[in-house]
Structures are given as structure tokens and as C-alpha cells.
Short mmCIF file of N, CA and C in Angstrom, two decimals:
data_model
loop_
_atom_site.label_atom_id
_atom_site.label_comp_id
_atom_site.label_asym_id
_atom_site.label_seq_id
_atom_site.Cartn_x
_atom_site.Cartn_y
_atom_site.Cartn_z
N UNK A 1 79.68 -156.77 -166.49
CA UNK A 1 79.76 -157.65 -165.43
C UNK A 1 78.60 -158.63 -165.47
N UNK A 2 77.39 -158.20 -165.84
CA UNK A 2 76.33 -159.43 -166.03
C UNK A 2 76.82 -160.39 -167.12
N UNK A 3 77.26 -159.87 -168.34
CA UNK A 3 77.58 -160.70 -169.45
C UNK A 3 78.58 -161.75 -169.03
N UNK A 4 79.53 -161.17 -168.24
CA UNK A 4 80.64 -162.28 -167.79
C UNK A 4 80.01 -163.53 -166.96
N UNK A 5 79.02 -163.52 -166.43
CA UNK A 5 78.49 -164.57 -165.92
C UNK A 5 77.74 -165.50 -166.57
N UNK A 6 77.49 -165.24 -167.96
CA UNK A 6 76.87 -165.99 -169.10
C UNK A 6 77.53 -167.02 -169.63
N UNK A 7 76.95 -168.21 -169.87
CA UNK A 7 77.77 -169.44 -170.61
C UNK A 7 77.33 -169.23 -172.03
N UNK A 8 77.74 -170.22 -172.75
CA UNK A 8 77.13 -170.43 -174.15
C UNK A 8 75.84 -170.98 -174.47
N UNK A 9 75.17 -171.21 -173.64
CA UNK A 9 73.82 -171.70 -173.76
C UNK A 9 72.76 -170.39 -173.72
N UNK A 10 73.24 -169.24 -173.08
CA UNK A 10 72.37 -167.78 -172.96
C UNK A 10 71.80 -168.07 -171.58
N UNK A 11 72.28 -168.63 -170.75
CA UNK A 11 71.93 -168.67 -169.30
C UNK A 11 73.24 -167.96 -168.42
N UNK A 12 72.88 -167.31 -167.58
CA UNK A 12 73.97 -167.09 -166.35
C UNK A 12 74.17 -168.24 -165.40
N UNK A 13 74.75 -168.06 -164.57
CA UNK A 13 75.54 -169.10 -163.66
C UNK A 13 74.43 -169.58 -163.01
N UNK A 14 73.38 -168.82 -162.53
CA UNK A 14 72.22 -169.14 -161.65
C UNK A 14 71.05 -169.62 -162.34
N UNK A 15 71.32 -169.97 -163.62
CA UNK A 15 70.36 -170.56 -164.46
C UNK A 15 69.20 -169.73 -165.20
N UNK A 16 69.28 -168.41 -164.75
CA UNK A 16 68.41 -167.29 -165.32
C UNK A 16 68.74 -167.28 -167.07
N UNK A 17 67.82 -166.97 -167.91
CA UNK A 17 68.08 -166.96 -169.37
C UNK A 17 68.57 -165.56 -169.84
N UNK A 18 69.61 -165.20 -170.30
CA UNK A 18 69.71 -163.87 -171.05
C UNK A 18 70.01 -164.34 -172.65
N UNK A 19 69.44 -163.51 -173.30
CA UNK A 19 69.81 -163.60 -174.88
C UNK A 19 70.47 -162.43 -175.35
N UNK A 20 71.27 -162.46 -176.19
CA UNK A 20 71.87 -161.34 -176.82
C UNK A 20 71.40 -161.45 -178.28
N UNK A 21 70.65 -160.22 -178.68
CA UNK A 21 70.16 -160.44 -180.23
C UNK A 21 71.13 -159.17 -180.77
N UNK A 22 70.73 -158.93 -182.09
CA UNK A 22 71.75 -157.83 -182.76
C UNK A 22 71.60 -156.39 -181.73
N UNK A 23 70.55 -156.11 -181.33
CA UNK A 23 70.41 -154.73 -180.94
C UNK A 23 69.79 -154.75 -179.57
N UNK A 24 69.32 -156.06 -179.04
CA UNK A 24 68.74 -156.12 -177.74
C UNK A 24 69.38 -157.30 -177.01
N UNK A 25 68.90 -157.13 -175.53
CA UNK A 25 69.30 -158.14 -174.65
C UNK A 25 67.95 -158.48 -174.04
N UNK A 26 67.61 -159.90 -174.06
CA UNK A 26 66.71 -160.46 -173.49
C UNK A 26 66.98 -160.94 -172.35
N UNK A 27 66.34 -160.42 -171.15
CA UNK A 27 66.66 -160.86 -169.67
C UNK A 27 65.28 -161.10 -168.95
N UNK A 28 65.53 -161.75 -167.80
CA UNK A 28 64.22 -162.03 -166.83
C UNK A 28 63.75 -160.63 -166.53
N UNK A 29 62.50 -160.77 -166.39
CA UNK A 29 61.71 -159.46 -166.06
C UNK A 29 61.90 -159.47 -164.52
N UNK A 30 62.37 -158.17 -163.92
CA UNK A 30 62.40 -157.93 -162.62
C UNK A 30 61.61 -156.94 -161.80
N UNK A 31 61.54 -156.86 -160.64
CA UNK A 31 60.69 -155.84 -160.01
C UNK A 31 60.84 -154.29 -160.51
N UNK A 32 62.04 -154.14 -160.88
CA UNK A 32 62.64 -152.75 -161.23
C UNK A 32 61.68 -152.49 -162.64
N UNK A 33 60.97 -153.38 -163.44
CA UNK A 33 60.32 -153.29 -164.54
C UNK A 33 58.85 -152.92 -164.43
N UNK A 34 58.38 -152.87 -163.08
CA UNK A 34 56.82 -152.67 -162.87
C UNK A 34 56.33 -151.45 -163.66
N UNK A 35 56.99 -150.37 -163.47
CA UNK A 35 56.61 -149.03 -163.66
C UNK A 35 56.69 -149.16 -165.16
N UNK A 36 57.75 -149.66 -165.92
CA UNK A 36 57.69 -149.51 -167.24
C UNK A 36 56.56 -150.42 -168.12
N UNK A 37 56.28 -151.45 -167.35
CA UNK A 37 55.24 -152.47 -167.78
C UNK A 37 54.02 -151.69 -167.56
N UNK A 38 53.65 -150.99 -166.32
CA UNK A 38 52.23 -150.38 -166.38
C UNK A 38 52.16 -149.22 -167.35
N UNK A 39 53.19 -148.47 -167.51
CA UNK A 39 53.33 -147.33 -168.30
C UNK A 39 53.00 -147.95 -169.96
N UNK A 40 53.66 -148.80 -170.23
CA UNK A 40 53.54 -149.66 -171.76
C UNK A 40 52.31 -150.09 -171.98
N UNK A 41 51.58 -150.98 -170.86
CA UNK A 41 50.45 -151.46 -171.07
C UNK A 41 49.12 -150.68 -170.68
N UNK A 42 49.48 -149.38 -170.30
CA UNK A 42 48.45 -148.55 -170.04
C UNK A 42 47.83 -147.72 -171.49
N UNK A 43 48.62 -148.10 -172.35
CA UNK A 43 48.56 -147.40 -173.87
C UNK A 43 47.68 -148.34 -174.67
N UNK A 44 46.51 -147.96 -174.81
CA UNK A 44 45.34 -148.56 -175.44
C UNK A 44 45.95 -149.19 -176.81
N UNK A 45 46.67 -148.34 -177.45
CA UNK A 45 47.13 -148.94 -178.61
C UNK A 45 47.98 -150.03 -178.84
N UNK A 46 48.63 -150.33 -177.63
CA UNK A 46 49.21 -151.67 -177.28
C UNK A 46 48.55 -152.50 -176.65
N UNK A 47 47.69 -152.48 -175.63
CA UNK A 47 46.92 -153.23 -174.99
C UNK A 47 45.68 -153.92 -175.57
N UNK A 48 45.07 -152.85 -176.66
CA UNK A 48 44.19 -153.46 -177.51
C UNK A 48 44.33 -154.92 -178.32
N UNK A 49 45.38 -155.00 -178.32
CA UNK A 49 46.06 -156.42 -179.05
C UNK A 49 46.32 -157.50 -178.53
N UNK A 50 46.15 -157.35 -177.16
CA UNK A 50 46.47 -158.30 -176.19
C UNK A 50 45.12 -158.98 -175.73
N UNK A 51 45.10 -160.25 -175.45
CA UNK A 51 44.06 -160.99 -174.70
C UNK A 51 43.78 -160.62 -173.27
N UNK A 52 44.95 -161.10 -172.45
CA UNK A 52 44.65 -161.19 -170.87
C UNK A 52 44.96 -159.99 -170.28
N UNK A 53 45.19 -158.99 -170.69
CA UNK A 53 45.64 -157.89 -170.21
C UNK A 53 44.54 -156.73 -169.89
N UNK A 54 44.52 -156.66 -168.57
CA UNK A 54 43.50 -155.54 -168.16
C UNK A 54 44.02 -154.13 -168.45
N UNK A 55 43.02 -153.18 -168.90
CA UNK A 55 43.18 -152.21 -169.21
C UNK A 55 41.89 -150.90 -168.69
N UNK A 56 42.39 -149.89 -168.07
CA UNK A 56 43.69 -149.45 -168.02
C UNK A 56 44.58 -150.22 -167.04
N UNK A 57 45.78 -150.15 -167.06
CA UNK A 57 46.79 -151.11 -166.59
C UNK A 57 47.28 -150.03 -165.46
N UNK A 58 47.46 -150.75 -164.20
CA UNK A 58 48.07 -150.28 -163.20
C UNK A 58 49.18 -150.65 -162.74
N UNK A 59 49.94 -150.10 -161.51
CA UNK A 59 51.28 -150.63 -161.26
C UNK A 59 51.11 -151.84 -160.31
N UNK A 60 49.87 -151.93 -159.91
CA UNK A 60 49.81 -153.04 -158.91
C UNK A 60 49.52 -154.17 -159.90
N UNK A 61 48.89 -154.01 -161.11
CA UNK A 61 48.80 -155.11 -161.97
C UNK A 61 50.09 -155.74 -162.66
N UNK A 62 50.99 -154.61 -162.81
CA UNK A 62 52.11 -154.84 -163.30
C UNK A 62 52.89 -155.64 -162.48
N UNK A 63 52.97 -155.45 -160.93
CA UNK A 63 53.41 -155.99 -160.00
C UNK A 63 53.12 -157.45 -159.80
N UNK A 64 51.71 -157.60 -160.13
CA UNK A 64 51.05 -158.81 -159.82
C UNK A 64 51.70 -159.75 -161.08
N UNK A 65 51.82 -159.36 -162.18
CA UNK A 65 52.64 -159.89 -163.42
C UNK A 65 53.76 -160.33 -162.87
N UNK A 66 54.47 -159.35 -162.46
CA UNK A 66 56.04 -159.92 -162.11
C UNK A 66 56.10 -160.91 -161.08
N UNK A 67 55.01 -161.03 -160.26
CA UNK A 67 55.18 -162.07 -159.28
C UNK A 67 54.44 -163.63 -160.05
N UNK A 68 53.71 -163.43 -160.94
CA UNK A 68 53.10 -164.59 -161.47
C UNK A 68 53.08 -164.30 -163.06
N UNK A 69 54.30 -164.71 -163.45
CA UNK A 69 54.42 -164.29 -165.12
C UNK A 69 53.71 -165.39 -165.73
N UNK A 70 53.58 -165.26 -166.98
CA UNK A 70 52.90 -166.31 -167.75
C UNK A 70 53.68 -167.69 -168.06
N UNK A 71 54.80 -167.28 -167.92
CA UNK A 71 55.99 -168.70 -167.82
C UNK A 71 57.18 -168.39 -167.34
N UNK A 72 57.93 -169.43 -166.86
CA UNK A 72 59.10 -168.97 -166.25
C UNK A 72 60.03 -168.20 -167.10
N UNK A 73 59.85 -168.48 -168.48
CA UNK A 73 60.75 -167.71 -169.40
C UNK A 73 60.28 -166.17 -169.61
N UNK A 74 59.51 -165.54 -168.82
CA UNK A 74 59.18 -164.32 -169.24
C UNK A 74 60.37 -162.98 -169.68
N UNK A 75 60.60 -162.75 -170.63
CA UNK A 75 61.91 -162.01 -170.78
C UNK A 75 61.53 -160.38 -171.26
N UNK A 76 62.21 -159.43 -170.29
CA UNK A 76 62.20 -158.15 -170.51
C UNK A 76 63.01 -157.79 -171.86
N UNK A 77 62.39 -157.13 -172.72
CA UNK A 77 63.39 -156.76 -174.07
C UNK A 77 64.00 -155.52 -173.73
N UNK A 78 65.52 -155.46 -173.65
CA UNK A 78 66.15 -154.03 -173.22
C UNK A 78 66.82 -153.82 -174.37
N UNK A 79 66.75 -152.56 -174.64
CA UNK A 79 67.56 -152.06 -176.05
C UNK A 79 68.35 -150.71 -175.23
N UNK A 80 69.84 -151.14 -175.22
CA UNK A 80 70.54 -150.30 -174.61
C UNK A 80 70.44 -150.04 -173.24
N UNK A 81 69.74 -151.10 -172.37
CA UNK A 81 69.47 -150.75 -171.06
C UNK A 81 68.14 -150.40 -170.50
N UNK A 82 67.47 -149.97 -171.85
CA UNK A 82 66.11 -149.45 -171.61
C UNK A 82 65.13 -150.60 -171.80
N UNK A 83 63.91 -150.88 -170.96
CA UNK A 83 63.17 -151.58 -170.96
C UNK A 83 62.09 -151.41 -172.13
N UNK A 84 61.75 -152.29 -173.20
CA UNK A 84 60.98 -151.78 -174.17
C UNK A 84 59.69 -152.56 -174.24
N UNK A 85 59.65 -153.96 -173.73
CA UNK A 85 58.62 -154.81 -173.68
C UNK A 85 58.99 -156.19 -173.10
N UNK A 86 58.09 -157.18 -173.39
CA UNK A 86 57.97 -158.54 -173.05
C UNK A 86 58.00 -159.29 -174.02
N UNK A 87 58.84 -160.63 -173.85
CA UNK A 87 58.57 -161.66 -174.99
C UNK A 87 58.82 -162.76 -173.87
N UNK A 88 57.61 -163.94 -174.43
CA UNK A 88 57.85 -165.12 -173.74
C UNK A 88 57.35 -166.25 -174.28
N UNK A 89 57.78 -167.65 -173.93
CA UNK A 89 56.91 -168.80 -174.39
C UNK A 89 56.12 -169.45 -173.24
N UNK A 90 54.87 -169.50 -173.37
CA UNK A 90 54.27 -169.69 -172.40
C UNK A 90 53.91 -171.04 -172.36
N UNK A 91 52.74 -171.68 -171.56
CA UNK A 91 52.51 -173.13 -171.45
C UNK A 91 52.13 -173.63 -172.91
N UNK A 92 52.60 -174.75 -173.33
CA UNK A 92 52.15 -175.44 -174.61
C UNK A 92 52.91 -174.75 -175.67
N UNK A 93 54.22 -173.93 -175.33
CA UNK A 93 54.98 -173.30 -176.45
C UNK A 93 54.28 -172.27 -177.08
N UNK A 94 53.53 -171.77 -176.54
CA UNK A 94 52.86 -170.56 -177.22
C UNK A 94 53.48 -169.05 -177.12
N UNK A 95 54.16 -168.41 -178.29
CA UNK A 95 54.80 -167.22 -178.02
C UNK A 95 53.79 -165.96 -177.47
N UNK A 96 54.08 -165.07 -176.85
CA UNK A 96 53.39 -164.21 -176.45
C UNK A 96 54.35 -162.89 -176.15
N UNK A 97 53.89 -161.62 -176.59
CA UNK A 97 54.78 -160.46 -176.43
C UNK A 97 54.02 -159.26 -176.80
N UNK A 98 54.69 -158.33 -176.37
CA UNK A 98 54.11 -156.82 -176.53
C UNK A 98 55.39 -155.74 -176.29
N UNK A 99 55.11 -154.68 -177.17
CA UNK A 99 56.22 -153.61 -177.24
C UNK A 99 55.55 -152.49 -177.14
N UNK A 100 56.28 -151.67 -176.24
CA UNK A 100 56.10 -150.31 -175.79
C UNK A 100 55.86 -149.31 -177.10
N UNK A 101 54.90 -148.53 -177.27
CA UNK A 101 54.62 -148.41 -178.69
C UNK A 101 55.86 -147.35 -179.24
N UNK A 102 56.23 -146.80 -178.26
CA UNK A 102 57.24 -145.83 -178.69
C UNK A 102 58.69 -146.48 -179.40
N UNK A 103 58.63 -147.76 -179.24
CA UNK A 103 59.66 -148.54 -179.98
C UNK A 103 59.11 -149.53 -181.03
N UNK A 104 57.93 -149.47 -181.74
CA UNK A 104 57.23 -150.12 -182.40
C UNK A 104 57.79 -149.76 -183.81
N UNK A 105 57.82 -150.46 -184.93
CA UNK A 105 57.89 -150.09 -186.12
C UNK A 105 59.39 -150.14 -186.46
N UNK A 106 60.41 -150.72 -185.63
CA UNK A 106 61.71 -150.62 -185.94
C UNK A 106 62.12 -152.17 -186.05
N UNK A 107 61.42 -153.08 -186.05
CA UNK A 107 62.03 -154.60 -186.15
C UNK A 107 62.51 -155.03 -184.81
N UNK A 108 62.18 -154.38 -183.73
CA UNK A 108 62.72 -154.81 -182.54
C UNK A 108 61.99 -156.05 -182.21
N UNK A 109 60.59 -156.23 -182.13
CA UNK A 109 60.01 -157.32 -181.75
C UNK A 109 60.18 -158.48 -182.75
N UNK A 110 60.47 -158.37 -184.04
CA UNK A 110 60.92 -159.54 -184.92
C UNK A 110 62.17 -160.19 -184.30
N UNK A 111 63.17 -159.20 -183.95
CA UNK A 111 64.58 -159.59 -183.44
C UNK A 111 64.21 -160.34 -182.10
N UNK A 112 63.47 -159.81 -181.22
CA UNK A 112 63.23 -160.51 -180.10
C UNK A 112 62.82 -161.91 -180.32
N UNK A 113 61.56 -162.01 -180.64
CA UNK A 113 61.18 -163.35 -181.20
C UNK A 113 61.84 -164.15 -181.88
N UNK A 114 62.59 -163.86 -182.76
CA UNK A 114 63.49 -164.51 -183.40
C UNK A 114 64.63 -165.28 -182.41
N UNK A 115 65.14 -164.26 -181.65
CA UNK A 115 66.18 -164.88 -180.79
C UNK A 115 65.37 -165.65 -179.70
N UNK A 116 64.48 -165.69 -179.38
CA UNK A 116 63.82 -166.61 -178.21
C UNK A 116 63.36 -167.92 -179.12
N UNK A 117 63.09 -167.86 -180.19
CA UNK A 117 62.45 -168.93 -181.03
C UNK A 117 63.84 -169.78 -181.37
N UNK A 118 64.72 -168.97 -181.68
CA UNK A 118 66.39 -169.82 -182.18
C UNK A 118 66.68 -170.59 -180.83
N UNK A 119 66.63 -169.77 -179.47
CA UNK A 119 67.24 -170.48 -178.65
C UNK A 119 66.17 -171.99 -178.20
N UNK A 120 65.10 -171.72 -178.40
CA UNK A 120 63.82 -172.69 -178.19
C UNK A 120 64.66 -173.79 -178.94
N UNK A 121 64.80 -173.72 -180.41
CA UNK A 121 65.12 -174.81 -181.17
C UNK A 121 66.50 -175.39 -181.06
N UNK A 122 67.39 -174.34 -180.72
CA UNK A 122 68.59 -174.99 -180.31
C UNK A 122 68.66 -175.73 -179.25
N UNK A 123 67.91 -175.78 -178.10
CA UNK A 123 67.71 -176.51 -176.90
C UNK A 123 66.96 -177.71 -177.05
N UNK A 124 66.53 -178.06 -178.33
CA UNK A 124 65.56 -179.42 -178.30
C UNK A 124 64.04 -178.99 -178.40
N UNK A 125 63.71 -177.66 -178.38
CA UNK A 125 62.27 -177.56 -178.25
C UNK A 125 61.42 -177.78 -179.56
N UNK A 126 60.24 -178.03 -179.13
CA UNK A 126 59.39 -178.49 -180.30
C UNK A 126 58.52 -177.44 -180.92
N UNK A 127 57.31 -177.67 -181.49
CA UNK A 127 56.68 -176.77 -182.36
C UNK A 127 56.18 -175.62 -181.27
N UNK A 128 56.18 -174.49 -181.89
CA UNK A 128 55.62 -173.34 -181.12
C UNK A 128 54.72 -172.76 -181.74
N UNK A 129 53.48 -172.23 -181.20
CA UNK A 129 52.42 -171.70 -181.56
C UNK A 129 52.13 -170.33 -181.15
N UNK A 130 51.23 -169.51 -181.83
CA UNK A 130 51.35 -168.06 -181.64
C UNK A 130 49.98 -167.88 -182.16
N UNK A 131 49.70 -166.59 -182.05
CA UNK A 131 48.25 -165.87 -182.69
C UNK A 131 48.67 -164.57 -182.78
N UNK A 132 47.40 -164.13 -183.37
CA UNK A 132 47.28 -162.31 -183.39
C UNK A 132 45.72 -162.07 -183.63
N UNK A 133 45.23 -160.87 -183.08
CA UNK A 133 43.84 -160.68 -183.22
C UNK A 133 43.82 -160.11 -184.56
N UNK A 134 42.56 -160.51 -185.48
CA UNK A 134 42.70 -159.97 -186.61
C UNK A 134 42.62 -158.57 -186.72
N UNK A 135 43.41 -157.87 -187.70
CA UNK A 135 43.37 -156.58 -187.88
C UNK A 135 45.09 -156.04 -187.33
N UNK A 136 45.42 -156.93 -186.48
CA UNK A 136 46.88 -156.42 -186.11
C UNK A 136 47.94 -156.94 -186.98
N UNK A 137 48.15 -156.29 -188.14
CA UNK A 137 49.05 -156.53 -189.01
C UNK A 137 50.38 -156.61 -188.65
N UNK A 138 50.76 -155.84 -187.61
CA UNK A 138 52.29 -155.80 -186.93
C UNK A 138 52.63 -156.96 -186.41
N UNK A 139 51.70 -157.48 -185.72
CA UNK A 139 51.90 -158.88 -184.92
C UNK A 139 51.82 -160.06 -185.96
N UNK A 140 51.10 -159.87 -186.76
CA UNK A 140 51.09 -160.59 -188.00
C UNK A 140 52.22 -160.89 -188.61
N UNK A 141 53.05 -159.73 -189.24
CA UNK A 141 54.26 -159.55 -189.89
C UNK A 141 55.26 -159.93 -189.03
N UNK A 142 55.32 -159.75 -187.75
CA UNK A 142 56.24 -160.51 -186.72
C UNK A 142 56.49 -161.99 -187.01
N UNK A 143 55.33 -162.54 -186.82
CA UNK A 143 55.18 -163.86 -186.89
C UNK A 143 55.31 -164.54 -188.39
N UNK A 144 54.95 -164.14 -189.41
CA UNK A 144 55.44 -164.41 -190.73
C UNK A 144 57.00 -164.34 -190.99
N UNK A 145 57.60 -163.24 -190.48
CA UNK A 145 58.83 -162.90 -190.80
C UNK A 145 59.86 -164.05 -190.26
N UNK A 146 59.48 -164.54 -188.92
CA UNK A 146 59.94 -165.58 -188.42
C UNK A 146 59.79 -166.96 -188.65
N UNK A 147 58.74 -167.22 -189.62
CA UNK A 147 58.59 -168.65 -190.24
C UNK A 147 57.10 -169.08 -189.72
N UNK A 148 56.23 -168.61 -188.76
CA UNK A 148 55.03 -168.85 -188.64
C UNK A 148 53.97 -169.19 -189.89
N UNK A 149 53.29 -169.82 -189.79
CA UNK A 149 52.30 -169.88 -190.81
C UNK A 149 50.82 -170.04 -190.15
N UNK A 150 49.96 -169.35 -191.02
CA UNK A 150 48.47 -169.29 -190.28
C UNK A 150 47.96 -170.71 -190.27
N UNK A 151 46.87 -170.94 -189.35
CA UNK A 151 46.42 -172.28 -189.31
C UNK A 151 45.05 -172.06 -189.34
N UNK A 152 44.29 -171.40 -188.56
CA UNK A 152 42.82 -171.46 -188.36
C UNK A 152 42.44 -170.18 -187.26
N UNK A 153 41.37 -169.77 -187.60
CA UNK A 153 40.67 -168.43 -186.65
C UNK A 153 39.94 -169.26 -185.57
N UNK A 154 40.30 -168.85 -184.48
CA UNK A 154 39.63 -169.17 -183.03
C UNK A 154 39.09 -167.59 -182.44
N UNK A 155 37.90 -167.96 -181.82
CA UNK A 155 37.14 -166.89 -180.87
C UNK A 155 37.69 -167.07 -179.63
N UNK A 156 38.26 -165.79 -179.15
CA UNK A 156 38.74 -165.73 -177.68
C UNK A 156 38.23 -164.53 -177.07
N UNK A 157 38.38 -164.72 -175.75
CA UNK A 157 37.89 -163.48 -174.92
C UNK A 157 39.13 -162.42 -174.92
N UNK A 158 38.73 -161.21 -174.90
CA UNK A 158 39.73 -160.09 -174.93
C UNK A 158 39.23 -159.36 -173.47
N UNK A 159 40.31 -159.38 -172.61
CA UNK A 159 40.16 -158.77 -171.55
C UNK A 159 39.99 -157.14 -171.55
N UNK A 160 40.83 -156.57 -172.27
CA UNK A 160 40.85 -154.99 -172.18
C UNK A 160 39.68 -154.75 -173.17
N UNK A 161 39.35 -155.23 -174.27
CA UNK A 161 38.10 -154.90 -175.04
C UNK A 161 36.58 -155.23 -174.44
N UNK A 162 36.72 -156.49 -173.46
CA UNK A 162 35.52 -156.92 -172.87
C UNK A 162 34.84 -157.80 -173.74
N UNK A 163 35.12 -158.43 -174.68
CA UNK A 163 34.16 -158.87 -175.52
C UNK A 163 35.23 -160.01 -176.44
N UNK A 164 34.63 -160.71 -177.02
CA UNK A 164 35.32 -161.71 -177.72
C UNK A 164 36.06 -161.31 -178.99
N UNK A 165 36.81 -161.87 -179.74
CA UNK A 165 37.73 -161.50 -180.79
C UNK A 165 38.24 -162.69 -181.61
N UNK A 166 38.34 -162.26 -182.88
CA UNK A 166 38.77 -163.24 -183.60
C UNK A 166 40.41 -163.17 -183.79
N UNK A 167 40.95 -164.54 -183.50
CA UNK A 167 42.17 -164.63 -183.31
C UNK A 167 42.87 -165.80 -184.43
N UNK A 168 43.57 -165.14 -185.30
CA UNK A 168 44.36 -166.17 -186.29
C UNK A 168 45.23 -166.85 -185.60
N UNK A 169 45.35 -168.18 -185.51
CA UNK A 169 46.17 -169.10 -184.85
C UNK A 169 47.34 -169.21 -185.75
N UNK A 170 48.65 -169.28 -185.20
CA UNK A 170 49.85 -169.64 -186.10
C UNK A 170 50.64 -170.60 -185.55
N UNK A 171 51.52 -171.27 -186.31
CA UNK A 171 52.20 -172.38 -185.95
C UNK A 171 53.82 -172.39 -186.64
N UNK A 172 54.85 -172.72 -185.88
CA UNK A 172 55.87 -172.66 -186.28
C UNK A 172 56.62 -174.22 -185.90
#
């Protein structure tokens, strides 16, 4: 039924973005995702690679995120109806994402990022930036696989680590 409301641009008739990838559906984040977000981001092995995310992560922080997403395009990554993470293009066309650790290592994030980037360019979008904290080989690989190239290192504050970290900036 939800799919029947979608048109060929990847949006439903109400203007919300839905994208179908090979194994995934990217859909707007919703209040029902709060518990999954809190659980996924309360995992240090996920959150230590993110810059703005508090840790430990509470349901209240997940609800705040849902009411204040980093962009209008924050999309839940669904695998057969199961919430697995979030991908978005933030201000300045910067890609951001995270995936629940139980779903990592299977190519899902590469698939989600590829689908969002393809939609962005199909609709006339310009260059996209990204980055990864040095040492995060998985995030580096996702971005390289979809065509990003490394540009330079910047020092940025990491909320969960409580310190500055080196971030390799990427561009596509």
C-alpha cells in the first residue's frame, strides 16, 4: 500500500522521500524509530565513530533527533521492515550515516548511500561531501566504493569521545 503511493521520483504523493534499493527501503524517520535509534546509538562501537552524537544514548535523545533531524532528508534504512540505521544529506550536501552494529559488514550502508547519492544527482544535486574519523575503515570503504575521494584532514570535536579527532574529508 505504501509503495502504491510513490511516484517515479522516489517520493510519495505527500512529498516524503522513499527510495528502493536492492535490499533496502529508505524512508523518512518516524516517531516509531525512537527506540531503535536509542538502542543502535547506545552501542559504543557505533557511536565512537560519530561526531555529534551523545553517548550513552537515551530514548529522550532519540526523540529529540526525530523532532530536530539533521536535515529534512533524514532517512531510516529498513531491511525487510526492520529499522537498521539512518542516512541523510545534511546542510551543504554532506552525507551522514550510521548502521546498527548487528547489520554491519554486509554492504547495507554502501547500498543505502549509493541510493541516496544517485537520487541526489538524478534530481540535479551538486557535489557531495563526507568524511570519516581516522581509523574507521568501514566508513572509509563505503565512501570510496560510491566514488568519493579523500581531500584533506580536519580536526573536529567528537561529542561521544569528549575530545577532538582527526577527520578525513571526502568529496564526490
